Coordinates of C-alpha atoms and ligand atoms in Angstrom, one line a residue:
M1 CA 0.0 0.0 0.0
T2 CA 1.5 3.4 -1.1
T3 CA 1.4 6.2 1.3
I4 CA -0.1 9.4 0.1
D5 CA 1.5 12.8 0.7
P6 CA -0.6 14.3 3.5
T7 CA -0.7 17.7 1.8
L8 CA -2.0 16.2 -1.4
A9 CA -4.5 14.0 0.5
A10 CA -5.8 17.1 2.3
V11 CA -6.2 19.0 -1.0
A12 CA -8.0 16.0 -2.7
D13 CA -10.3 15.9 0.3
R14 CA -11.6 19.3 -0.7
F15 CA -13.1 17.9 -3.9
A16 CA -16.2 15.9 -4.5
L17 CA -14.5 12.7 -5.6
D18 CA -16.1 9.4 -6.1
G19 CA -14.3 7.4 -3.4
A20 CA -11.2 8.0 -1.3
P21 CA -7.8 8.4 -3.1
R22 CA -5.7 5.3 -3.0
S23 CA -2.8 7.0 -4.8
I24 CA -1.9 10.5 -5.9
A25 CA 1.2 10.7 -8.1
P26 CA 2.9 13.2 -10.5
Y27 CA 1.6 12.9 -14.0
G28 CA 2.1 14.2 -17.5
D29 CA 4.7 16.4 -19.2
G30 CA 3.2 19.9 -19.0
H31 CA 5.7 22.7 -18.4
I32 CA 3.3 25.1 -16.5
N33 CA 1.0 23.5 -14.0
T34 CA 1.9 20.8 -11.5
T35 CA -0.2 17.8 -12.5
Y36 CA -1.1 14.7 -10.4
L37 CA -3.1 11.5 -11.1
I38 CA -5.6 10.6 -8.4
E39 CA -6.8 7.0 -8.3
T40 CA -9.8 6.0 -6.2
D41 CA -11.2 2.4 -6.2
S42 CA -13.7 3.4 -8.9
R43 CA -12.3 6.4 -10.8
R44 CA -9.3 8.4 -11.9
Y45 CA -8.9 12.2 -11.8
I46 CA -6.4 14.9 -12.8
L47 CA -5.4 17.1 -9.9
Q48 CA -3.5 20.3 -10.7
R49 CA -1.8 22.9 -8.7
M50 CA -2.3 25.8 -11.1
N51 CA 0.6 28.1 -11.8
T52 CA -0.5 31.3 -10.2
S53 CA 2.7 33.2 -11.3
V54 CA 1.8 32.5 -15.0
F55 CA -2.0 32.8 -14.4
P56 CA -2.5 35.2 -11.5
D57 CA -6.3 35.6 -12.0
T58 CA -7.4 32.0 -11.1
A59 CA -11.1 33.0 -10.8
G60 CA -11.0 34.5 -14.3
L61 CA -9.1 31.5 -15.7
M62 CA -11.6 29.0 -14.3
C63 CA -14.5 31.1 -15.4
N64 CA -13.0 31.0 -19.0
I65 CA -12.6 27.2 -18.8
G66 CA -16.1 26.7 -17.5
L67 CA -17.5 28.8 -20.4
V68 CA -15.5 27.1 -23.1
T69 CA -16.1 23.5 -21.8
G70 CA -19.8 24.3 -21.2
A71 CA -20.2 25.4 -24.9
L72 CA -18.3 22.3 -26.1
K73 CA -20.5 20.0 -24.0
A74 CA -23.7 21.8 -25.3
Q75 CA -22.6 20.7 -28.7
G76 CA -22.1 17.1 -27.5
R77 CA -18.3 17.2 -27.7
E78 CA -15.9 15.5 -25.3
T79 CA -14.0 18.0 -23.3
L80 CA -12.5 18.7 -19.9
D81 CA -14.9 18.1 -17.1
I82 CA -14.3 20.2 -14.0
V83 CA -14.9 18.3 -10.8
P84 CA -16.2 20.7 -8.1
T85 CA -15.1 21.1 -4.6
T86 CA -17.3 19.7 -1.8
D87 CA -18.8 23.2 -1.5
G88 CA -19.5 23.5 -5.2
A89 CA -16.7 25.7 -6.4
S90 CA -14.6 25.0 -9.5
W91 CA -11.3 25.4 -7.7
C92 CA -10.0 26.0 -4.2
E93 CA -7.0 27.5 -2.4
A94 CA -4.9 25.2 -0.3
D95 CA -1.3 24.9 0.8
G96 CA -0.7 28.5 -0.4
G97 CA -1.7 27.5 -4.0
A98 CA -4.8 27.2 -6.3
W99 CA -6.1 23.8 -7.2
R100 CA -8.5 22.2 -9.6
V101 CA -9.6 18.7 -10.5
Y102 CA -10.7 17.3 -13.9
A103 CA -12.3 13.9 -14.5
F104 CA -9.6 11.8 -16.2
I105 CA -10.4 11.3 -19.8
E106 CA -10.0 7.5 -20.0
G107 CA -8.9 5.3 -23.0
T108 CA -6.8 8.0 -24.6
V109 CA -3.1 8.6 -25.5
S110 CA -1.2 11.8 -26.0
Y111 CA 2.2 12.1 -27.8
N112 CA 5.4 14.1 -27.2
L113 CA 6.7 12.9 -30.5
V114 CA 4.6 12.3 -33.6
P115 CA 4.6 8.6 -34.4
G116 CA 3.7 9.2 -38.0
P117 CA 1.9 11.5 -40.5
D118 CA -1.6 10.0 -39.9
V119 CA -1.6 10.9 -36.2
F120 CA -0.5 14.4 -37.1
R121 CA -3.0 14.8 -39.8
E122 CA -5.7 13.8 -37.3
A123 CA -4.4 16.3 -34.8
G124 CA -4.5 19.0 -37.5
A125 CA -8.1 18.2 -38.3
A126 CA -9.0 18.2 -34.6
F127 CA -7.4 21.6 -34.0
G128 CA -9.0 22.9 -37.1
E129 CA -12.4 21.7 -35.8
F130 CA -11.7 23.4 -32.5
Q131 CA -10.9 26.6 -34.4
E132 CA -14.3 26.3 -36.1
F133 CA -16.0 25.8 -32.7
L134 CA -14.2 28.9 -31.3
S135 CA -15.3 31.0 -34.3
D136 CA -18.9 30.8 -33.0
F137 CA -17.9 31.5 -29.4
D138 CA -18.6 34.9 -27.9
A139 CA -15.1 36.0 -27.0
S140 CA -16.3 39.1 -25.1
Q141 CA -17.2 36.7 -22.2
L142 CA -13.5 35.7 -21.8
T143 CA -10.9 37.4 -19.7
E144 CA -7.4 37.5 -21.2
P145 CA -5.4 35.1 -19.0
I146 CA -1.9 36.3 -20.2
A147 CA -1.3 39.6 -21.9
H148 CA 0.9 39.7 -25.0
F149 CA 1.1 35.9 -25.1
H150 CA 2.1 35.5 -28.7
D151 CA 3.2 39.1 -29.3
T152 CA 6.6 38.1 -30.7
P153 CA 8.1 41.6 -30.6
H154 CA 7.0 41.8 -26.9
R155 CA 8.6 38.4 -26.3
F156 CA 11.8 39.6 -28.0
A157 CA 11.9 42.7 -25.7
D158 CA 11.5 40.3 -22.7
F159 CA 14.4 38.2 -24.0
Q160 CA 16.5 41.3 -24.4
A161 CA 15.7 42.4 -20.8
A162 CA 16.7 38.9 -19.5
L163 CA 19.9 39.1 -21.6
A164 CA 20.8 42.6 -20.2
A165 CA 20.2 41.4 -16.7
D166 CA 21.9 38.1 -17.1
V167 CA 21.2 37.3 -13.4
K168 CA 22.9 33.9 -13.5
G169 CA 25.9 34.9 -15.6
R170 CA 24.8 32.4 -18.2
A171 CA 24.9 34.7 -21.3
A172 CA 28.7 34.1 -21.9
S173 CA 28.1 30.4 -22.4
C174 CA 25.3 30.7 -25.0
G175 CA 26.5 33.4 -27.4
R176 CA 25.6 31.4 -30.5
E177 CA 22.0 31.0 -29.4
I178 CA 21.7 34.6 -28.3
E179 CA 23.0 35.7 -31.7
A180 CA 20.4 33.5 -33.5
Y181 CA 17.7 35.6 -32.0
L182 CA 19.4 39.0 -32.1
S183 CA 20.2 38.5 -35.8
R184 CA 16.5 38.0 -36.7
A185 CA 15.3 41.1 -34.8
D186 CA 13.7 42.7 -37.9
R187 CA 11.3 39.8 -38.5
Y188 CA 9.3 39.5 -35.4
A189 CA 6.5 41.8 -36.3
A190 CA 5.3 39.7 -39.2
I191 CA 2.0 38.6 -37.5
T192 CA 1.5 41.5 -35.0
D193 CA 1.7 44.0 -37.9
G194 CA -1.0 42.1 -39.8
L195 CA -3.2 42.0 -36.7
A196 CA -2.7 45.7 -36.1
D197 CA -3.5 46.8 -39.7
G198 CA -6.4 44.3 -40.0
T199 CA -5.0 42.2 -42.8
V200 CA -4.8 39.2 -40.4
P201 CA -8.1 38.6 -38.7
L202 CA -8.3 38.5 -34.9
R203 CA -10.1 35.2 -33.9
V204 CA -10.4 33.2 -30.7
T205 CA -7.7 30.7 -30.6
H206 CA -6.3 27.9 -28.3
N207 CA -2.7 29.3 -28.3
D208 CA -1.0 26.2 -27.0
T209 CA -1.5 23.6 -29.6
K210 CA 1.3 21.2 -29.0
L211 CA 0.6 17.6 -29.6
N212 CA 0.5 16.6 -25.9
N213 CA -2.5 19.0 -25.5
I214 CA -4.7 16.7 -27.5
L215 CA -6.0 13.3 -26.3
M216 CA -6.5 10.6 -28.9
D217 CA -8.5 7.5 -28.6
A218 CA -6.2 4.6 -27.7
T219 CA -8.2 2.2 -29.8
T220 CA -9.4 4.1 -32.9
G221 CA -6.6 6.8 -33.0
K222 CA -9.3 9.4 -33.5
A223 CA -8.9 12.7 -31.6
R224 CA -11.1 12.8 -28.6
A225 CA -10.4 16.0 -26.6
I226 CA -8.4 19.2 -26.9
I227 CA -7.1 19.9 -23.4
D228 CA -5.0 22.6 -21.7
L229 CA -7.6 25.3 -22.3
D230 CA -5.9 27.8 -20.0
T231 CA -4.8 30.0 -22.9
V232 CA -8.0 30.2 -25.0
M233 CA -8.3 33.9 -25.9
P234 CA -8.3 36.2 -28.9
G235 CA -5.4 35.5 -31.2
S236 CA -4.4 34.5 -34.7
M237 CA -5.0 31.2 -36.5
L238 CA -1.3 31.5 -37.4
Y239 CA -0.5 31.0 -33.7
D240 CA -2.4 27.7 -33.5
F241 CA -1.1 26.4 -36.8
G242 CA 2.5 27.5 -36.1
D243 CA 2.7 26.2 -32.6
S244 CA 1.5 22.7 -33.7
I245 CA 4.1 22.7 -36.5
R246 CA 6.9 23.9 -34.1
F247 CA 6.3 20.9 -31.8
G248 CA 5.0 18.2 -34.0
A249 CA 6.7 18.6 -37.4
S250 CA 10.0 17.7 -35.7
T251 CA 11.7 14.4 -36.0
A252 CA 12.8 14.6 -32.3
L253 CA 11.5 15.6 -28.9
E254 CA 11.4 19.3 -27.9
D255 CA 14.3 18.6 -25.5
E256 CA 16.4 16.3 -27.6
K257 CA 20.1 16.8 -26.8
D258 CA 21.5 15.3 -29.9
L259 CA 20.8 17.9 -32.6
D260 CA 21.7 15.4 -35.3
K261 CA 18.3 13.8 -34.6
V262 CA 16.4 17.1 -34.8
H263 CA 15.0 17.9 -38.2
F264 CA 12.0 19.8 -39.6
S265 CA 9.9 17.2 -41.5
L266 CA 8.2 18.4 -44.7
D267 CA 6.1 15.2 -44.7
L268 CA 4.8 16.0 -41.2
F269 CA 4.2 19.6 -42.2
R270 CA 2.2 18.4 -45.2
A271 CA 0.2 16.0 -43.1
Y272 CA -0.7 18.7 -40.5
T273 CA -1.5 21.2 -43.2
E274 CA -3.9 18.7 -44.9
G275 CA -5.7 18.1 -41.6
F276 CA -5.8 21.7 -40.3
V277 CA -6.1 23.7 -43.5
G278 CA -8.1 21.0 -45.2
R279 CA -10.7 21.4 -42.5
L280 CA -10.7 25.2 -42.4
R281 CA -9.9 26.2 -46.0
G282 CA -13.3 27.9 -46.4
S283 CA -12.5 30.4 -43.7
V284 CA -8.7 30.8 -44.1
T285 CA -8.2 34.2 -45.8
P286 CA -5.7 34.6 -48.6
R287 CA -3.4 36.6 -46.4
E288 CA -3.5 34.0 -43.6
A289 CA -2.7 31.2 -46.2
E290 CA 0.2 33.3 -47.3
L291 CA 1.5 33.7 -43.8
L292 CA 1.0 30.1 -42.5
P293 CA 4.7 29.1 -43.2
T294 CA 5.8 32.3 -41.5
G295 CA 3.5 31.5 -38.6
A296 CA 5.4 28.2 -38.1
I297 CA 8.8 29.9 -38.2
M298 CA 7.6 32.7 -35.9
M299 CA 6.1 30.4 -33.3
T300 CA 9.4 28.4 -33.3
L301 CA 11.5 31.5 -32.9
E302 CA 9.2 32.9 -30.3
C303 CA 9.2 29.7 -28.2
G304 CA 12.9 29.3 -28.5
M305 CA 13.6 32.9 -27.3
R306 CA 11.2 32.3 -24.4
F307 CA 13.2 29.2 -23.4
L308 CA 16.4 31.1 -23.7
A309 CA 15.1 34.1 -21.8
D310 CA 14.0 31.7 -19.0
Y311 CA 17.5 30.1 -19.1
L312 CA 19.1 33.5 -18.7
A313 CA 16.6 34.4 -15.9
G314 CA 17.3 31.3 -13.9
D315 CA 14.5 28.9 -15.0
T316 CA 11.6 30.6 -13.2
Y317 CA 8.9 30.0 -15.8
F318 CA 9.1 26.6 -17.5
A319 CA 9.4 23.4 -15.5
T320 CA 12.9 22.1 -15.9
K321 CA 14.5 18.7 -15.0
Y322 CA 18.2 19.8 -15.1
P323 CA 20.1 23.1 -15.2
E324 CA 20.6 23.2 -19.0
H325 CA 17.1 22.0 -19.8
N326 CA 15.9 25.3 -21.2
L327 CA 19.1 25.8 -23.2
V328 CA 18.7 22.3 -24.7
R329 CA 15.1 23.2 -25.7
T330 CA 16.4 26.5 -27.2
R331 CA 18.8 24.6 -29.4
T332 CA 16.1 22.3 -30.9
Q333 CA 14.0 25.4 -31.6
I334 CA 16.8 27.1 -33.4
R335 CA 17.6 24.0 -35.5
L336 CA 13.9 23.7 -36.5
A337 CA 13.5 27.4 -37.3
E338 CA 16.7 27.3 -39.5
E339 CA 15.4 24.2 -41.4
M340 CA 12.0 25.8 -41.9
E341 CA 13.6 28.9 -43.2
A342 CA 15.5 26.8 -45.7
N343 CA 12.3 25.1 -46.8
I344 CA 9.9 28.0 -46.9
D345 CA 9.2 27.8 -50.6
R346 CA 8.3 24.2 -50.2
M347 CA 6.1 25.0 -47.3
H348 CA 4.3 27.6 -49.4
A349 CA 3.8 25.1 -52.2
I350 CA 2.2 22.6 -49.8
V351 CA -0.1 25.3 -48.3
D352 CA -1.1 26.4 -51.8
H353 CA -1.7 22.9 -52.9
V354 CA -4.0 22.1 -49.9
M355 CA -5.9 25.4 -50.3
E356 CA -6.4 24.7 -54.0
A357 CA -7.5 21.1 -53.4
G358 CA -10.8 22.4 -52.0
A359 CA -11.4 25.2 -54.5
Ligands
ADP1 P1 0.3 22.1 -18.5 O1 -0.4 23.5 -18.6 O2 1.3 22.1 -17.4 O3 0.8 21.7 -19.8 P2 -2.0 20.3 -18.9 O4 -3.3 20.8 -18.5 O5 -1.6 20.3 -20.3 O6 -0.9 21.1 -18.0 O7 -1.8 18.8 -18.3 C1 -0.6 18.1 -18.3 C2 -0.8 16.7 -18.9 O8 -1.7 16.0 -18.1 C3 -1.4 16.7 -20.3 O9 -0.4 16.8 -21.3 C4 -2.1 15.3 -20.3 O10 -1.1 14.3 -20.6 C5 -2.6 15.2 -18.9 N1 -4.0 15.5 -18.7 C6 -4.4 16.8 -18.4 N2 -5.8 16.8 -18.2 C7 -6.2 15.5 -18.5 C8 -7.5 14.8 -18.4 N3 -8.6 15.4 -18.1 N4 -7.5 13.5 -18.7 C9 -6.3 12.8 -19.0 N5 -5.1 13.4 -19.1 C10 -5.0 14.7 -18.8
GN1_2 C1 4.0 25.6 -22.2 O1 1.6 24.3 -20.6 P1 2.3 23.6 -21.7 O2 3.4 22.8 -21.3 O3 1.3 22.9 -22.6 C2 3.7 27.1 -22.6 C3 3.5 27.2 -24.1 C4 4.8 26.7 -24.8 C5 5.1 25.3 -24.3 C6 6.5 24.8 -24.9 C7 1.0 28.9 -20.6 O4 2.9 24.8 -22.7 O5 3.3 28.5 -24.4 O6 4.7 26.8 -26.2 O7 5.2 25.2 -22.9 N1 2.4 27.4 -21.9 C8 2.3 28.6 -21.3 O8 6.5 23.5 -24.8 O9 3.2 29.4 -21.3
MG3 MG1 -0.2 21.2 -21.5

């Protein structure tokens, strides 16, 4: 019989669970919240200590998630199911933190590495369908959980501030990586300029579309639920497309140390484009289609500079397992961005082909 951490047991006791927990153990590979799996004799749950530094307005965040999941359920779709506290709230404060419980979505798998094009095409179609769902959603009800989330020039300014401060004295050891971001300084406004002048439509988007934020049926392989709804807010379709490509069109894990294994795969790019753009081509504007490859490069550069900024700042934002973890992640993102840049004409040809296929 395993003993349960008494703090976690006390937190779990605040929620209306079906049965008493027989185990509570760390779970998943998210970088932001601290996630546990609760097992009772009859059911499983996800318990999360929410990251209140990243999401300071817990009430607003949980209200957003309640609204989005409520609308998904009203359409008969499978989604996150918030398990209330014993006094009927959607979250609680305990041990100096903010906690929530979701019903565990059983019989699913999620991937940190794409096993093949079919899975990635399916993920693209599911995120495309989610985008369609969000297009009917009244965004005025949502609070913005993180300001400037995919504002790449803003992220670059944050990176420059972390570099100037260099609080851990790490900048000297990562000159090549720093230079990769400084040398591309004139490119970062590609999407924000379009949003500002109206040529890129502002939509409601998921904003964190990496492959492990989608659960697929373990038997049929069909996408079952899009999870990690914390960042649903106004944004660009280019963010959702781009972030999926950043993470999924790679031949290696986001934190692969051996860069010889890290490549941008055009086959995976094509598969995701077929799924996502194939699903949405009726609503993708010509300018968005033109910018989809740039969106992939931009999200890859942005995420890499965020990892590097966090490395320079002493690893305060992303969960890390060892001191160089954020730098290792930065290196994979630079490699991928470079290979995307080298293949941008082919990426455009693939997008054009998929857009034309439905015309
Ligand atoms: P983070 O914001 O830290 O990424 P997530 O909400 O994405 O946290 O959760 C981390 C991981 O936990 C997910 O990648 C997924 O594997 C798993 N997970 C989260 N919610 C559920 C759920 N309701 N059912 C099954 N697995 C889940
Ligand atoms: C974080 O929460 P998670 O692990 O799904 C981050 C994303 C990054 C991603 C990089 C709220 O996603 O923006 O792209 O790590 N989420 C937040 O893997 O910052
Ligand atoms: Mg996640």
